[in-house]
Coordinates of C-alpha atoms and ligand atoms in Angstrom, one line a residue:
X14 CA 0.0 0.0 0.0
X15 CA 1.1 3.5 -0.8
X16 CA 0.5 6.5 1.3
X17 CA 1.1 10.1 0.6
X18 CA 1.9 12.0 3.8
X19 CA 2.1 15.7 3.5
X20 CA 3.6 17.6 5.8
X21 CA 7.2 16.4 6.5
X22 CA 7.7 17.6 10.0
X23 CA 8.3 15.7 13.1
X24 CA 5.0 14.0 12.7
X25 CA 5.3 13.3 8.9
X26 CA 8.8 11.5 9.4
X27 CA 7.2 9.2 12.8
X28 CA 4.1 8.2 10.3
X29 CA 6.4 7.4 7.3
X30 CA 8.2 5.3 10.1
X31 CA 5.4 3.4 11.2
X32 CA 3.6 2.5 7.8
X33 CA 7.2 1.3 6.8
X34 CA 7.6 -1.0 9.3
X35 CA 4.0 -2.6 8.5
X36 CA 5.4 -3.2 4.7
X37 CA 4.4 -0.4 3.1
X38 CA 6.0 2.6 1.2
X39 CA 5.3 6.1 2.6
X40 CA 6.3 9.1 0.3
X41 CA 6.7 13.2 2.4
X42 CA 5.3 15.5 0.7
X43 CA 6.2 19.6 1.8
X44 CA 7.7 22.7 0.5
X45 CA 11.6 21.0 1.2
X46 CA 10.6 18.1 -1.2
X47 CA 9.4 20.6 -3.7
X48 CA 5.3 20.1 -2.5
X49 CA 3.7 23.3 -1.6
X50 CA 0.0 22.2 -0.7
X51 CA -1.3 25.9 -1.0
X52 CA 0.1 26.7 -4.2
X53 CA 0.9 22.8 -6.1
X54 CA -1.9 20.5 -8.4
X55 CA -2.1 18.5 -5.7
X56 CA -4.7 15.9 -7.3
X57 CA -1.5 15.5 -9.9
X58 CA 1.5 14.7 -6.8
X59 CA -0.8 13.1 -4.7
X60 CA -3.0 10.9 -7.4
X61 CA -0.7 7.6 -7.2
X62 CA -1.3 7.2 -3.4
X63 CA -4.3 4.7 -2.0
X64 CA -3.7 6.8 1.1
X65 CA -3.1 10.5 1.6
X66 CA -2.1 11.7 5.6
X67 CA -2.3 15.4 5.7
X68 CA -0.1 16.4 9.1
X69 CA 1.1 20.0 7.9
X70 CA 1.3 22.1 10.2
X71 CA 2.0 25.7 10.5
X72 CA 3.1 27.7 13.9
X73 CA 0.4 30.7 13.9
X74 CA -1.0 32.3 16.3
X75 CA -3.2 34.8 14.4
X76 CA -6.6 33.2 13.3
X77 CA -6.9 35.1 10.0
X78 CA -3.2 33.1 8.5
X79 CA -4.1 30.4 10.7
X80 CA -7.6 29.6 9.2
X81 CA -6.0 30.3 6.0
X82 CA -3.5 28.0 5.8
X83 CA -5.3 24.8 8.1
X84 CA -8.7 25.6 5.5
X85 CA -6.8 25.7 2.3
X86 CA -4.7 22.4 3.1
X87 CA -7.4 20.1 3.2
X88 CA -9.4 21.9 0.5
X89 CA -6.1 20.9 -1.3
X90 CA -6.4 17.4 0.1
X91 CA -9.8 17.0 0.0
X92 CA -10.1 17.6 -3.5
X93 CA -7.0 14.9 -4.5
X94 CA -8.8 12.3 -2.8
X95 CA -12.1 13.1 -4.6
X96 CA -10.2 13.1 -7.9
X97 CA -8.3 10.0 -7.4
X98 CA -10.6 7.5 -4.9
X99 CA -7.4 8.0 -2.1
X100 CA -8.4 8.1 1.5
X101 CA -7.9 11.1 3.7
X102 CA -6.7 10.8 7.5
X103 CA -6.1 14.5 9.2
X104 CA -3.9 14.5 11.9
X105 CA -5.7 16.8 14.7
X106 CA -5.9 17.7 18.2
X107 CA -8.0 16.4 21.0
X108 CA -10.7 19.0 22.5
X109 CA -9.5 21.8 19.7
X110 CA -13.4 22.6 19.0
X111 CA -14.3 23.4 22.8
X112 CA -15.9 26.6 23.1
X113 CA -13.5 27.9 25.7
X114 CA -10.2 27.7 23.4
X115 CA -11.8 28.9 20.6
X116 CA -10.1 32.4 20.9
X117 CA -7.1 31.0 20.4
X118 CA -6.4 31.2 16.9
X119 CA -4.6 27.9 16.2
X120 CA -7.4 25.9 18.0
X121 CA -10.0 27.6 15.7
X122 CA -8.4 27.2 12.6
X123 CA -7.7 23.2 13.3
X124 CA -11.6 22.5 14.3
X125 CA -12.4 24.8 11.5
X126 CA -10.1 22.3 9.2
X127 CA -12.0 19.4 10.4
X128 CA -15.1 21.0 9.6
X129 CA -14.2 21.3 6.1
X130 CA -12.4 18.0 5.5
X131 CA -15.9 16.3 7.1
X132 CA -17.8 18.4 4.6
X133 CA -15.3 17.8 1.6
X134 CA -13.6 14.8 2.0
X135 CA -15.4 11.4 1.0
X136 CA -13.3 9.0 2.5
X137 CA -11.6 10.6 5.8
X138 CA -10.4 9.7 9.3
X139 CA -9.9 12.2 11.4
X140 CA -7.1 11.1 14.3
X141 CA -7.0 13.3 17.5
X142 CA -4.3 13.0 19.6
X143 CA -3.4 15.0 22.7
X144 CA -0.2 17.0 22.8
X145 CA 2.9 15.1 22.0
X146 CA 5.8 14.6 24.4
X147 CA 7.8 15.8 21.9
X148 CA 5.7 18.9 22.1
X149 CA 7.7 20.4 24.6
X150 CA 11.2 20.5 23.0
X151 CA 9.3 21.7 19.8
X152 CA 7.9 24.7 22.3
X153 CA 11.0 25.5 23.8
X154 CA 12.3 26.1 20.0
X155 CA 8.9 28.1 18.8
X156 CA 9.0 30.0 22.1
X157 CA 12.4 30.9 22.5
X158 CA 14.4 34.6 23.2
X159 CA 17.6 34.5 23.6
X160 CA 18.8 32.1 26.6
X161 CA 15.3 31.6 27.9
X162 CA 12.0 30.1 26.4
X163 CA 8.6 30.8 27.6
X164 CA 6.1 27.7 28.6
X165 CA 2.6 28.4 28.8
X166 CA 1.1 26.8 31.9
X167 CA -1.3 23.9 30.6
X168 CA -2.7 20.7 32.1
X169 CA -1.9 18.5 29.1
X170 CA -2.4 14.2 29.0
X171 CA 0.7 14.3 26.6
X172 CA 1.7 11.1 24.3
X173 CA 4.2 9.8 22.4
X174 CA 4.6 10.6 18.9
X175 CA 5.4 7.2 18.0
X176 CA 2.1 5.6 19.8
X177 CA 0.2 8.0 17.8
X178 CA 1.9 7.5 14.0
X179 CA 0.9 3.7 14.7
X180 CA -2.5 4.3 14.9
X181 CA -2.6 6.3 12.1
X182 CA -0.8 3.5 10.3
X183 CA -3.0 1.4 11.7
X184 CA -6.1 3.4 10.2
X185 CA -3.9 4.0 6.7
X186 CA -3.5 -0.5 6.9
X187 CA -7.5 -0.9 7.8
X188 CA -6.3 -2.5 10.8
X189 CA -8.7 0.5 12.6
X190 CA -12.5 1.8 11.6
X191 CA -13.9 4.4 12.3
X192 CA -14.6 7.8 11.2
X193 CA -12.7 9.9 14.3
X194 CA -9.8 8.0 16.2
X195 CA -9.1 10.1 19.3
X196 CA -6.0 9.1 21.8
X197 CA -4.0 10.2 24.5
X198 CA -1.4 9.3 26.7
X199 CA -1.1 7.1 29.9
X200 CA -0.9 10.6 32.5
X201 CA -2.0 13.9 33.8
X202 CA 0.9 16.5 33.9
X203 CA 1.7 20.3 32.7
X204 CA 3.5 21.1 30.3
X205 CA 6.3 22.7 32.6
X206 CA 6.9 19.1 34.4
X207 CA 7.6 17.9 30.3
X208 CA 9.3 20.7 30.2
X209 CA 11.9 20.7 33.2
X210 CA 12.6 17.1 32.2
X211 CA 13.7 17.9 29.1
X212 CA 17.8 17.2 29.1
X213 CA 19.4 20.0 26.9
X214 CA 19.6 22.6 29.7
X215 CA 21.2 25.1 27.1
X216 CA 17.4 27.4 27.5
X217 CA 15.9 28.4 30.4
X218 CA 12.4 28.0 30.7
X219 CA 10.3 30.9 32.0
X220 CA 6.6 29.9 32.9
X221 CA 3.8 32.0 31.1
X222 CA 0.5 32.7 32.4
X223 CA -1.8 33.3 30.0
X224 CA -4.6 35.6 30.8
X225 CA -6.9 34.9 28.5
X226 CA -10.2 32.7 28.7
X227 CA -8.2 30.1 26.9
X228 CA -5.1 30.3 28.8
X229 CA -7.3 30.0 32.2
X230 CA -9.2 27.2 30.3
X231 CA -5.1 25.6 29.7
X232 CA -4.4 25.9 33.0
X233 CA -7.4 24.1 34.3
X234 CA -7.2 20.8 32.0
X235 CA -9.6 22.1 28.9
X236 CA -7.2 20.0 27.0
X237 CA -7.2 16.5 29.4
X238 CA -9.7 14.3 27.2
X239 CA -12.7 12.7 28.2
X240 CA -12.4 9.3 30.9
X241 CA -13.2 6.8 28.1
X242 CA -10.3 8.1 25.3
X243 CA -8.2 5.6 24.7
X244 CA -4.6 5.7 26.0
X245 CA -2.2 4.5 24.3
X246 CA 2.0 5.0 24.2
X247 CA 4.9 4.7 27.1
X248 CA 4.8 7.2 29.9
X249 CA 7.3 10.2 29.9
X250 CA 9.6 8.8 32.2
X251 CA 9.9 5.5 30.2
X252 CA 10.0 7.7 27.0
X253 CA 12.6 10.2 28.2
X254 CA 15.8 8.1 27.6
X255 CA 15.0 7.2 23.8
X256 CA 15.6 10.8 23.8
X257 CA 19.6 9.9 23.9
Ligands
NAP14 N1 2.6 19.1 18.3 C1 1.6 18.5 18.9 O1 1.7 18.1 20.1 C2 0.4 18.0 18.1 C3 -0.6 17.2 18.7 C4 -1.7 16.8 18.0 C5 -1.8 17.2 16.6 N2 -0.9 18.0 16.1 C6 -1.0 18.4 14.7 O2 -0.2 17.7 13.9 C7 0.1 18.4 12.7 C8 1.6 18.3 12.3 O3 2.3 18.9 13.4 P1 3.9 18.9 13.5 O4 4.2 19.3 14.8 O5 4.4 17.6 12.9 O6 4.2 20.0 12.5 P2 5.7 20.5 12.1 O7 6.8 19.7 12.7 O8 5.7 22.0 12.2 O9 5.7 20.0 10.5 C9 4.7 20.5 9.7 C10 5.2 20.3 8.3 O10 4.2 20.9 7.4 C11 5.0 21.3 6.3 N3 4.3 22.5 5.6 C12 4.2 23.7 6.1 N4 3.6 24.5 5.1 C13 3.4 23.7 4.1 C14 2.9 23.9 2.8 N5 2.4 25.0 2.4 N6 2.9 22.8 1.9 C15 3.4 21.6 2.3 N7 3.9 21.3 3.5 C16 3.9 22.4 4.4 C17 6.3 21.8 6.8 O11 7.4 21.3 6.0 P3 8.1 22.4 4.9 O12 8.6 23.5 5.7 O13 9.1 21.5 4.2 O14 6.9 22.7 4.0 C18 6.5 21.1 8.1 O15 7.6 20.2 8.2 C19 -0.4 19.8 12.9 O16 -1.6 20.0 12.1 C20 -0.7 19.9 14.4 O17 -1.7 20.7 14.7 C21 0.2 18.4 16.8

């Protein structure tokens, strides 16, 4: 089976991981490899895949560029899989459509992206997963002046990458149903405790309060899924030391 994953991040590269180890081929698809999902014929690049995993991802805050860009990628993507019979799995967040984050932009522009891929895309999964451990290096580098790095307080149920690129091979191999897969880690923490862990001490982390409805809504576990959401993935402190 061939799948098309756009978005060659840190995500992209774990999912390309995971459906090569079940035997298939996985090909990355972003700007570095020449793919530019706003601006490309994406029904031509993408038409050869039975599979198409959109995970691009954009870090903007302001919900005009935000909406743009989350809105006009599965457009993209919605309309190769239409052309070409492909399936459609969007990588997304757990809880991003709650009323109380929806003033922060990012959040609106993902659960406005999952509006339009459920209203466009034929064929589509929708995978929700909680903040990734990895999350917190990844904020230390988007948040970052000089020697310090700012780390917005937020109770998070934070998983592995890894844990969640298998399920989304798992959905890409059929070896999952299902319209929405949603999944989190195995514990409660903040994103500071990730944080504080984390073993390059080269940044000093600074705590940020954000004082906003969402950031109170952070702070008070808006973001910790619902009891029955299945866990999946090692905990941190088993995950930690693969960090090398
Ligand atoms: N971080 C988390 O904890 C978390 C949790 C749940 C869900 N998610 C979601 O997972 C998705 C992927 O996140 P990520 O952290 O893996 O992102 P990332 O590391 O920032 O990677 C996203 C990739 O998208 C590509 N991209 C950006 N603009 C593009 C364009 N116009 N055309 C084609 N590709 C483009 C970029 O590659 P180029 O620069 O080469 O184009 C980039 O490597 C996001 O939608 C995010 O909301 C993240």
């Amino acid at each position: 089976m061939h799948t098309a994953v756009v978005g060659g991040g840190l995500s992209g590269r774990a999912i390309q991981h995971a459906l090569t180890r079940r035997g298939g081929t996985a090909e990355l698809f972003s700007r570095s490899t020449g793919f530019d999902v706003l601006r490309d014929d994406a029904a031509r690049r993408l038409g050869h895949a039975e599979v198409i995993v959109e995970a691009t991802g954009r870090f903007i805050i302001g919900r005009r560029s935000a909406m743009d860009f989350f809105t006009r990628s599965t457009r993209a993507i919605a309309t190769a899989a239409r052309a070409s019979g492909a399936r459609h799995i969007l990588l997304s967040i757990v809880n991003c459509d709650l009323p109380e984050v929806q003033g922060y932009g990012y959040f609106a522009a993902k659960a406005a992206q999952e509006r339009v891929a459920r209203q466009e895309s034929e064929n589509l999964t929708v995978v929700r997963s909680t903040q990734w451990f990895e999350f917190a290096g990844q904020n230390v580098d988007r948040m970052r002046f000089g020697p310090f790095a700012f780390v917005p307080t937020m109770t998070i149920k934070p998983v592995a990458l890894d844990a969640v690129a298998d399920v989304i091979a798992e959905c890409a191999t059929r070896d999952r149903s299902g319209a929405t897969q949603e999944v989190a880690g195995p514990e409660v923490t903040t994103l500071w405790e990730l944080t504080k862990q984390l073993p390059d001490k080269r940044v000093t982390p600074v705590p940020l309060s954000i004082p906003t409805r969402y950031g109170r809504a952070f702070r008070s576990g808006v973001l910790i899924p619902a009891d029955q959401v299945e866990m999946v993935g090692p905990a941190y402190s088993a995950w930690l030391p693969t960090l090398g």
